[in-house]
Coordinates of C-alpha atoms in Angstrom, one line a residue:
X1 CA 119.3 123.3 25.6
X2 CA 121.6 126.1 24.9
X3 CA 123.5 127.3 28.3
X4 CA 124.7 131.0 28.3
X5 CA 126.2 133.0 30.9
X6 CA 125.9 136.5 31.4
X7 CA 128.0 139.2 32.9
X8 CA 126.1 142.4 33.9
X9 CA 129.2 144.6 36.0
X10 CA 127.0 146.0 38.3
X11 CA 128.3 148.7 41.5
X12 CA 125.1 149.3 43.3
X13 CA 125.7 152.2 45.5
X14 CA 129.8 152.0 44.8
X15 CA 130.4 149.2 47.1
X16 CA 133.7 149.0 45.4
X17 CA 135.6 150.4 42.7
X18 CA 134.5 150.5 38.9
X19 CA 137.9 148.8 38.4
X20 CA 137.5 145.8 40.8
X21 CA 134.3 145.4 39.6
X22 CA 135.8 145.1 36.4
X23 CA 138.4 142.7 37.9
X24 CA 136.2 140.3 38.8
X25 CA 133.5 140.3 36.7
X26 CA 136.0 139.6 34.3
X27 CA 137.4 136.8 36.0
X28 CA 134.0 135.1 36.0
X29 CA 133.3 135.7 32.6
X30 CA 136.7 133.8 31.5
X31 CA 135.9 130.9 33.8
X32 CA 132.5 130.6 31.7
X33 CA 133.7 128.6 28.9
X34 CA 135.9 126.4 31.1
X35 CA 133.2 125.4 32.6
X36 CA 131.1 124.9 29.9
X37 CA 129.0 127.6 29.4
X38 CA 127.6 127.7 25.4
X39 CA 127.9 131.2 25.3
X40 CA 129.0 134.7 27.2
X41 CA 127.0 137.5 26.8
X42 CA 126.4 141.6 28.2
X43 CA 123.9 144.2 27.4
X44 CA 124.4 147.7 27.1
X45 CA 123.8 150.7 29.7
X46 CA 125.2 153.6 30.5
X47 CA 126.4 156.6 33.3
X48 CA 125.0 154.9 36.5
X49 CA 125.9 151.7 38.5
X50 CA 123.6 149.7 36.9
X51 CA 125.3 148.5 34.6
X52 CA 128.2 149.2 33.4
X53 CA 129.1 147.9 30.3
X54 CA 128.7 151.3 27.8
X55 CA 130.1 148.7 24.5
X56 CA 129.6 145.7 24.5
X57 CA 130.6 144.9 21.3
X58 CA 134.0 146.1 22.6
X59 CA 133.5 143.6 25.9
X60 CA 132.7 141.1 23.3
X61 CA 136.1 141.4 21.3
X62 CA 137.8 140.8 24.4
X63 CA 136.0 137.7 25.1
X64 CA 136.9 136.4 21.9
X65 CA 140.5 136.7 22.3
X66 CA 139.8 134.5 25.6
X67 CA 137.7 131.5 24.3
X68 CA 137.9 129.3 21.3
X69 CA 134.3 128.0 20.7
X70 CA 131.9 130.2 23.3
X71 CA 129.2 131.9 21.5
X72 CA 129.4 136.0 21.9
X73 CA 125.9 137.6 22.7
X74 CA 124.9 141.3 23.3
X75 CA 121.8 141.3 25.5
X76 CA 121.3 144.0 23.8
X77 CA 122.3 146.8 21.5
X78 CA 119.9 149.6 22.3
X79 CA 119.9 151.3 18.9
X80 CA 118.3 154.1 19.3
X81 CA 121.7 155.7 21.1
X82 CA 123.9 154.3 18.2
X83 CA 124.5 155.6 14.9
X84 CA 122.8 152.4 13.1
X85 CA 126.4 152.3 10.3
X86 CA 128.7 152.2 13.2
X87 CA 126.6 149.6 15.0
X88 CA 126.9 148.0 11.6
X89 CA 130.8 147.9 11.7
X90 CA 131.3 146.7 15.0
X91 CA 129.0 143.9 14.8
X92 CA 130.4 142.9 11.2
X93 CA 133.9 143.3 13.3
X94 CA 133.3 141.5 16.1
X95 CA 132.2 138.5 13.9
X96 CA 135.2 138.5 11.6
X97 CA 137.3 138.3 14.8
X98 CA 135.5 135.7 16.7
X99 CA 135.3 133.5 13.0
X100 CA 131.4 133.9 12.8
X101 CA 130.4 133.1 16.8
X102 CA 128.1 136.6 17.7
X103 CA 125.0 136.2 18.5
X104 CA 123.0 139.6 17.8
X105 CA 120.6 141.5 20.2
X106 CA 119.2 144.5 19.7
X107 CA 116.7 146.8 21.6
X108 CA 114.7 150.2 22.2
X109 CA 115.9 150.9 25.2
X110 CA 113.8 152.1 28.4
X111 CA 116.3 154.6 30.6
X112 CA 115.7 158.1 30.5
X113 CA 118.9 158.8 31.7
X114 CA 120.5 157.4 29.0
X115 CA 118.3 158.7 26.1
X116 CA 118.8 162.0 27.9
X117 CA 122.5 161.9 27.9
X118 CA 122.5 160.6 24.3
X119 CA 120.1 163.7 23.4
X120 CA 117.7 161.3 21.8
X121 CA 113.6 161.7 22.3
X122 CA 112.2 158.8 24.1
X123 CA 109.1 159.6 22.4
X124 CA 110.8 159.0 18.7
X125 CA 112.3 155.4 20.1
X126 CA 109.9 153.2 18.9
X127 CA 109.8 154.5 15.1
X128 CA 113.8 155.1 15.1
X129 CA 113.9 151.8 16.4
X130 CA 112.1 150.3 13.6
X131 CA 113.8 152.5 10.7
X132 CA 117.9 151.7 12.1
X133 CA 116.7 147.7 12.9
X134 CA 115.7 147.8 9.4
X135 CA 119.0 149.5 7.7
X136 CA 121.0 147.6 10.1
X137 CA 119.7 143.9 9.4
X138 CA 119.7 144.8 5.8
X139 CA 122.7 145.7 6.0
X140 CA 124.3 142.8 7.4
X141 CA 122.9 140.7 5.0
X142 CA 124.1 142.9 1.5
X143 CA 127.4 143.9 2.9
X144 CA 126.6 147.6 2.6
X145 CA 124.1 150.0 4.0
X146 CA 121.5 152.3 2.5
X147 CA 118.5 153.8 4.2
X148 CA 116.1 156.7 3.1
X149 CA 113.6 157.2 6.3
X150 CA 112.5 160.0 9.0
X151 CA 115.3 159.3 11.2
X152 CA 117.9 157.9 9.1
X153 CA 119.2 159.1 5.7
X154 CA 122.1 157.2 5.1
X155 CA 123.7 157.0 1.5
X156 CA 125.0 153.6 0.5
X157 CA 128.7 152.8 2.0
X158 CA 129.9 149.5 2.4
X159 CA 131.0 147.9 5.8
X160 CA 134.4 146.7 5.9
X161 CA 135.6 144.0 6.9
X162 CA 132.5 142.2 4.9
X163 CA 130.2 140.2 6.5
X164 CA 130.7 136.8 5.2
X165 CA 128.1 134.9 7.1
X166 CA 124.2 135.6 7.2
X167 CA 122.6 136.6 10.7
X168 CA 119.6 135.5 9.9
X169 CA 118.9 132.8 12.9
X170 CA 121.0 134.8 15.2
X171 CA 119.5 137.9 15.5
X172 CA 116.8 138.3 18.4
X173 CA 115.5 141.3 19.9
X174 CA 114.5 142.0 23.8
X175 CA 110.9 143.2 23.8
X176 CA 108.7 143.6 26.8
X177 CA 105.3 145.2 25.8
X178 CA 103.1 143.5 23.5
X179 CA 103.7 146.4 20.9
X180 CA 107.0 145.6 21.0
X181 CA 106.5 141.8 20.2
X182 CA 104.6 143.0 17.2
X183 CA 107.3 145.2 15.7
X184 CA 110.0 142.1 16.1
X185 CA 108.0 139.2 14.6
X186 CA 107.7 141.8 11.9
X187 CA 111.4 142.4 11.4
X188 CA 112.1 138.9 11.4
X189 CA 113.9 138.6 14.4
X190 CA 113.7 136.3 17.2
X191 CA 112.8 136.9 21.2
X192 CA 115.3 137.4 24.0
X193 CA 113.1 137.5 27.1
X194 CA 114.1 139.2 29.8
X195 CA 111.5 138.3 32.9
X196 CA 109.7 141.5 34.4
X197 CA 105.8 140.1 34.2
X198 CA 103.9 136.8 35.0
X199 CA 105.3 134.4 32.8
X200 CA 101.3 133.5 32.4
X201 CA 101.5 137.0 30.0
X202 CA 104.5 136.3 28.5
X203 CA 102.8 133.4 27.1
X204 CA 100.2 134.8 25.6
X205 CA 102.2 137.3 24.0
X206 CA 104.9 134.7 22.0
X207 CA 101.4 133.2 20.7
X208 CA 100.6 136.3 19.4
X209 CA 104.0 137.0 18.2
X210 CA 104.2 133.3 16.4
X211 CA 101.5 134.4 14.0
X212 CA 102.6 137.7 13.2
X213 CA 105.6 136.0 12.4
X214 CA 104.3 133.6 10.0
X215 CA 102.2 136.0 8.6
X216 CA 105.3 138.4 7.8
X217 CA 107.6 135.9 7.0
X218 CA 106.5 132.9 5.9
X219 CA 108.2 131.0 8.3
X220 CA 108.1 129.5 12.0
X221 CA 110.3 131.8 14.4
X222 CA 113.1 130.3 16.0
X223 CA 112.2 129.8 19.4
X224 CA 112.9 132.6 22.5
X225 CA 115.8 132.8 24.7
X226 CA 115.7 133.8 28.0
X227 CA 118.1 135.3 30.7
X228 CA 117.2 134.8 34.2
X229 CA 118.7 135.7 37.3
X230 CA 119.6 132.6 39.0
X231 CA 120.9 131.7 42.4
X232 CA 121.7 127.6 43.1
X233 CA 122.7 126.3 47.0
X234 CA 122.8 122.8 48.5
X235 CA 120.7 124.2 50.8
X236 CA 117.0 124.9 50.0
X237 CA 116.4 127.5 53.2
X238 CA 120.0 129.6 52.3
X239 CA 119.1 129.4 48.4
X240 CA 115.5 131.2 49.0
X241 CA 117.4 133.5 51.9
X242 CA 120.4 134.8 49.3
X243 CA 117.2 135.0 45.9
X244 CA 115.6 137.4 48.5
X245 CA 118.5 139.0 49.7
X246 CA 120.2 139.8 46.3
X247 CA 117.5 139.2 43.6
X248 CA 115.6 141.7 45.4
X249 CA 118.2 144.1 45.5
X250 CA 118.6 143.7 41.9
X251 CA 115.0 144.5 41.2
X252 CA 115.8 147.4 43.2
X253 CA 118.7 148.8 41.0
X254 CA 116.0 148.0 38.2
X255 CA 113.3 150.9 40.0
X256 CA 116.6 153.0 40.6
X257 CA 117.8 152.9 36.9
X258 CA 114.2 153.2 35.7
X259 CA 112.8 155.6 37.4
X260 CA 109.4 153.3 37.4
X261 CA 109.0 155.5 41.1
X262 CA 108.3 158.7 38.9
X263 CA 105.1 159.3 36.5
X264 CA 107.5 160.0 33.1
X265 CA 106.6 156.7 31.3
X266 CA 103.0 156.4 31.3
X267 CA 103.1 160.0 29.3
X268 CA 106.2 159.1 27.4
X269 CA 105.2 158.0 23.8
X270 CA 105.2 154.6 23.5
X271 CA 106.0 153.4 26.8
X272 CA 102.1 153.5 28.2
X273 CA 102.7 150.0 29.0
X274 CA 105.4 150.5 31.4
X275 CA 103.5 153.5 32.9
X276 CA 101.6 150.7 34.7
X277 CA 104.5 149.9 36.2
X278 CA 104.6 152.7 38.4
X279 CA 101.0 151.7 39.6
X280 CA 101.5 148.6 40.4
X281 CA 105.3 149.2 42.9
X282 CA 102.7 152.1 43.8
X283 CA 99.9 149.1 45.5
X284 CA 102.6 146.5 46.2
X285 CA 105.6 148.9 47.4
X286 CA 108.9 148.7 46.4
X287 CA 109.5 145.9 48.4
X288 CA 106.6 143.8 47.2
X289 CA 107.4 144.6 43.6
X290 CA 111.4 142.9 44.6
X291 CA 109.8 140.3 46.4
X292 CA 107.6 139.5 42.9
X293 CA 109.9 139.8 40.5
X294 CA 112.0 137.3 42.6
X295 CA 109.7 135.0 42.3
X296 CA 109.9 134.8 38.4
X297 CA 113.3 133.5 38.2
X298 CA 115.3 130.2 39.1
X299 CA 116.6 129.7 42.4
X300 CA 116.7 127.4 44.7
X301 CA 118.3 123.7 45.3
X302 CA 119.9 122.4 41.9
X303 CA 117.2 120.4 41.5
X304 CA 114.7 123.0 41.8
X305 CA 116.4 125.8 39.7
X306 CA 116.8 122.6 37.0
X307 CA 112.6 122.3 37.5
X308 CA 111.9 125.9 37.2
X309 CA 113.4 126.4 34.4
X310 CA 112.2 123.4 32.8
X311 CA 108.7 124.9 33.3
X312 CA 109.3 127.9 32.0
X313 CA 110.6 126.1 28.9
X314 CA 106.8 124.3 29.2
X315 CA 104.8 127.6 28.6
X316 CA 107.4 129.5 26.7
X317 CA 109.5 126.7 24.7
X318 CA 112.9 128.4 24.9
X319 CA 115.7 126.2 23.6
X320 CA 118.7 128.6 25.3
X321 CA 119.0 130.0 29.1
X322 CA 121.4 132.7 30.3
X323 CA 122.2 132.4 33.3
X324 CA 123.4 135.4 35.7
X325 CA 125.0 134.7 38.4
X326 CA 126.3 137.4 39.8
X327 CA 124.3 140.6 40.1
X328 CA 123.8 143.7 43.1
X329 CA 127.1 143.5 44.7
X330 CA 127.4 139.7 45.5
X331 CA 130.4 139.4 46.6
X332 CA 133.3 137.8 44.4
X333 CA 132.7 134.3 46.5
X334 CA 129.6 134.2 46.5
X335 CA 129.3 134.7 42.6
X336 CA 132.2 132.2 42.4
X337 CA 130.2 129.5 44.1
X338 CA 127.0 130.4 42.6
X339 CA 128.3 130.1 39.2
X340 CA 130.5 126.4 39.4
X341 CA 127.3 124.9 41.5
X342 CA 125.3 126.0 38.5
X343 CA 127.7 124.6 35.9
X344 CA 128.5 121.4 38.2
X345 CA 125.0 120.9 39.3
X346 CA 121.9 122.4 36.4
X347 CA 123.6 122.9 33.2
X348 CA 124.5 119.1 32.5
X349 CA 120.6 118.6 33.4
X350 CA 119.6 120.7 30.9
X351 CA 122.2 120.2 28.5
X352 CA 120.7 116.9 28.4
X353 CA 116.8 117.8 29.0
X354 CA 116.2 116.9 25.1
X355 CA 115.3 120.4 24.2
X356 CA 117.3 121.0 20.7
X357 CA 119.4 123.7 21.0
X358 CA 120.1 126.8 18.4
X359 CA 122.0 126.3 15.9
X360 CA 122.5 130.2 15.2
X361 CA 122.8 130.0 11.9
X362 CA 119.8 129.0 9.8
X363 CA 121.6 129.7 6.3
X364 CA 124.8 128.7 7.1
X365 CA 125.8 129.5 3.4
X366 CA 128.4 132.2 3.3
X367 CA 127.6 135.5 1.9
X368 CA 127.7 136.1 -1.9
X369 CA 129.8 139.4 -1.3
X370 CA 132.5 137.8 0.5
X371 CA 133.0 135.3 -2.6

């Protein structure tokens, strides 16, 4: 299995400066291929302490300049706040930089803060989505871009430097609601899964998404990844105290960032599914809701966090886990601990569970434009 670690620079409530955030999420981050981590990844928010990681294309860069072999993965791209041709050139970039090692997410985005900062309608994100995923991945593949749609009317431009290397096989796309499955098994792109439901539903859903996938493309898709919060101590009493204490905090930012208190999502087109999100922390309370979505991710004893995720592999057959290991203001030595425990004590486990891990590139064939 594939073993990625994630950084997420998160401030919840400015414990500390933006900079000594920065400071040490960064320190972490460089640690990760040292310690063997597969791959180092970020995903892209913006204006509150959430997450603050506005480019991570531009986070990415700087990883590459720090590792030699670590995969480079956005978790995600929301496209709908990008220009889909600059997105183009800083992926096609980043890969020339790092010789060929990103690994491509992309989303719709679910923040009304940031669409609203962006001045982009959060009832257009689903089409706009589909329309810039569609130039974009094109575009990576021909070297140049050219799109003639509602949203996008782009005239044909190449992307310099080229892409020479095909991102089919490492492209994958977050998606949460079923509709949103749909739409990525038709673009051809694999799942990142992100746990916010009953893994029970999540299962169903990648079923559903398989043969959509076939049917589109004639082909099986590769199988999901999937990020999880993770916390890993010795002791099995301390472990379950620290996933309560800080995953539920996290889940907290989450409702903050969201706005799931607030009614605007269940009439925001597109996003009825996540309007019953706000009915259900409405019956369990916030608290409850933390206390559930806790529940979804690995923690625990090494050997436990190795068995949970080795179940979730059972019902959703991912072949990579990022890990993330430091989230709502843990501090430094905590996340320090929390992330060599997990490299010293899981990842060889998994590393050796016999689950075949992505290759990333399913062509592998340099592209005939870069000839």
């Amino acid at each position: 299995m594939h073993v990625g670690y994630s950084a997420i620079f998160q401030n919840p409530e400015d414990e500390l400066t933006d900079y000594d955030v920065y400071q040490n999420e960064l320190r972490l981050a460089e640690m990760a291929e040292p310690l063997g981590f597969d791959s180092v990844w970020s995903v892209e928010h913006h204006f509150t302490d959430y997450t603050m990681c506005p480019n991570v294309a531009q986070f990415l860069s700087y990883m590459a300049a720090k590792t030699e072999r670590a995969r480079l993965g956005s978790m995600v791209i929301v496209l709908p706040w990008h220009d889909p041709l600059r997105a183009a050139e800083q992926i096609v970039m980043l890969d020339n930089l790092s010789e060929g090692r990103m690994v491509l997410g992309l989303g719709r985005g679910l923040g009304k803060v940031e669409f609203d900062g962006f001045r982009v309608d959060m009832n257009e994100s689903r089409p706009m989505f589909v329309e810039k995923a569609e130039m974009l991945l094109q575009g990576l593949e021909d070297g140049y871009c050219e799109y003639d749609g509602k949203y996008v009317q782009q005239p044909r431009r190449d992307l310099r430097p080229s892409p020479f290397k095909s991102f089919r096989g490492r492209t994958y796309a977050a998606a949460v609601s079923p509709e949103s499955s749909r739409i990525m098994a038709r673009l051809g792109v694999g799942l990142l899964i992100v746990p916010q439901k009953p893994w029970e539903d999540v299962q169903r859903e990648i079923t559903e998404y398989r043969e959509i996938f076939i049917a589109e493309n004639g082909t099986e898709p590769p199988p999901p990844l999937v990020a999880g919060w993770t916390i890993v101590d010795e002791d099995e009493d301390r472990a379950a105290e620290l996933a309560l204490e800080y995953i539920g905090k996290y889940y907290h930012t989450v409702m903050k960032h969201y706005q799931f208190k607030n009614d605007h999502l269940k009439a925001t087109k597109g996003y009825e599914y996540y309007g019953g999100l706000t009915k259900y922390i409405d019956k369990r309370g916030a608290d409850g809701a933390a206390a559930d979505f806790t529940m979804l991710h690995p923690w625990g004893t090494p050997e436990q966090v190795i068995e949970k995720i080795m179940n979730i592999h059972e019902m959703v057959g991912h072949n990579g886990y990022m890990a993330i290991l430091s989230f709502a203001g843990m501090p430094y030595e905590l996340a320090e601990r929390n992330m060599k425990l997990f490299a010293e004590k899981v990842m060889p486990a998994l590393k050796a569970s016999g689950v075949a891990p992505p290759t990333f590139d399913a062509l592998g064939e340099p592209l005939a434009q870069s000839a």
